[in-house]
Amino acid sequence: MLLGILFGAIRRYFRYQELANCIGQVDDRMLFDIGCSRSELYAEAWVRAEPRADD
């Protein structure tokens, strides 16, 4: 069970890193146009990195 939790956390981290890399490519002008801050997008990326039902 502990091993499953560990692997789940690792998968979540890699999903977050993938989303964070995409967010890092967005320039400040686009963020201003969208009306979001970079920190809001990173927070949403962490939420979306949650384990999915099909995992």
CSV table of N, CA and C in Angstrom, one decimal, residues 1 3 7-8 11-13 19 21-23 27 29 32-33 35-36 38 44 46-47 49-50 53-54:
chain,number,residue,atom,x,y,z
A,1,MET,N,0.8,-1.2,0.0
A,1,MET,CA,0.0,0.0,0.0
A,1,MET,C,0.9,1.3,0.0
A,3,LEU,N,3.8,1.5,-1.1
A,3,LEU,CA,4.4,1.6,-2.5
A,3,LEU,C,3.5,2.2,-3.5
A,7,PHE,N,4.2,5.6,-5.6
A,7,PHE,CA,4.1,5.7,-7.1
A,7,PHE,C,3.0,6.7,-7.5
A,8,GLY,N,1.9,6.8,-6.8
A,8,GLY,CA,0.9,7.8,-7.1
A,8,GLY,C,1.4,9.2,-7.0
A,11,ARG,N,3.8,9.9,-9.9
A,11,ARG,CA,3.0,10.2,-11.2
A,11,ARG,C,2.4,11.6,-11.1
A,12,ARG,N,1.9,12.0,-10.0
A,12,ARG,CA,1.3,13.3,-9.8
A,12,ARG,C,2.4,14.4,-10.0
A,13,TYR,N,3.5,14.2,-9.5
A,13,TYR,CA,4.6,15.2,-9.6
A,13,TYR,C,5.0,15.3,-11.1
A,19,LEU,N,2.7,20.1,-16.9
A,19,LEU,CA,1.8,21.2,-17.0
A,19,LEU,C,2.6,22.5,-16.7
A,21,ASN,N,5.8,23.1,-17.2
A,21,ASN,CA,6.6,23.4,-18.3
A,21,ASN,C,5.8,24.2,-19.4
A,22,CYS,N,4.6,23.8,-19.6
A,22,CYS,CA,3.7,24.5,-20.6
A,22,CYS,C,3.4,25.9,-20.1
A,23,ILE,N,3.1,26.0,-18.8
A,23,ILE,CA,2.8,27.3,-18.3
A,23,ILE,C,4.1,28.2,-18.3
A,27,ASP,N,4.1,33.8,-22.1
A,27,ASP,CA,4.7,35.1,-21.8
A,27,ASP,C,3.8,36.0,-21.0
A,29,ARG,N,2.7,38.9,-21.5
A,29,ARG,CA,1.7,39.6,-22.3
A,29,ARG,C,0.4,38.7,-22.4
A,32,PHE,N,-1.4,38.6,-19.2
A,32,PHE,CA,-2.2,39.8,-19.0
A,32,PHE,C,-3.5,39.8,-19.9
A,33,ASP,N,-3.4,39.3,-21.1
A,33,ASP,CA,-4.6,39.3,-22.0
A,33,ASP,C,-5.6,38.3,-21.4
A,35,GLY,N,-5.9,37.5,-18.2
A,35,GLY,CA,-6.4,38.0,-17.0
A,35,GLY,C,-6.0,37.1,-15.8
A,36,CYS,N,-5.0,36.3,-16.0
A,36,CYS,CA,-4.6,35.4,-14.9
A,36,CYS,C,-3.1,35.7,-14.5
A,38,ARG,N,0.5,34.0,-13.1
A,38,ARG,CA,1.3,32.8,-13.3
A,38,ARG,C,1.0,31.9,-12.1
A,44,GLU,N,-3.6,25.8,-10.4
A,44,GLU,CA,-4.6,25.0,-11.2
A,44,GLU,C,-3.9,23.8,-11.7
A,46,TRP,N,-1.5,22.1,-10.3
A,46,TRP,CA,-1.4,21.2,-9.2
A,46,TRP,C,-2.7,20.5,-8.9
A,47,VAL,N,-3.8,21.2,-9.0
A,47,VAL,CA,-5.1,20.6,-8.9
A,47,VAL,C,-5.4,19.5,-10.0
A,49,ALA,N,-3.2,17.9,-11.6
A,49,ALA,CA,-2.3,16.8,-11.5
A,49,ALA,C,-2.8,15.7,-10.6
A,50,GLU,N,-3.9,15.9,-10.0
A,50,GLU,CA,-4.5,14.9,-9.1
A,50,GLU,C,-4.7,13.5,-9.9
A,53,ALA,N,-9.4,8.9,-12.4
A,53,ALA,CA,-10.1,7.7,-12.1
A,53,ALA,C,-9.6,6.5,-12.9
A,54,ASP,N,-9.0,6.8,-14.1
A,54,ASP,CA,-8.5,5.7,-15.0
A,54,ASP,C,-7.1,5.3,-14.6
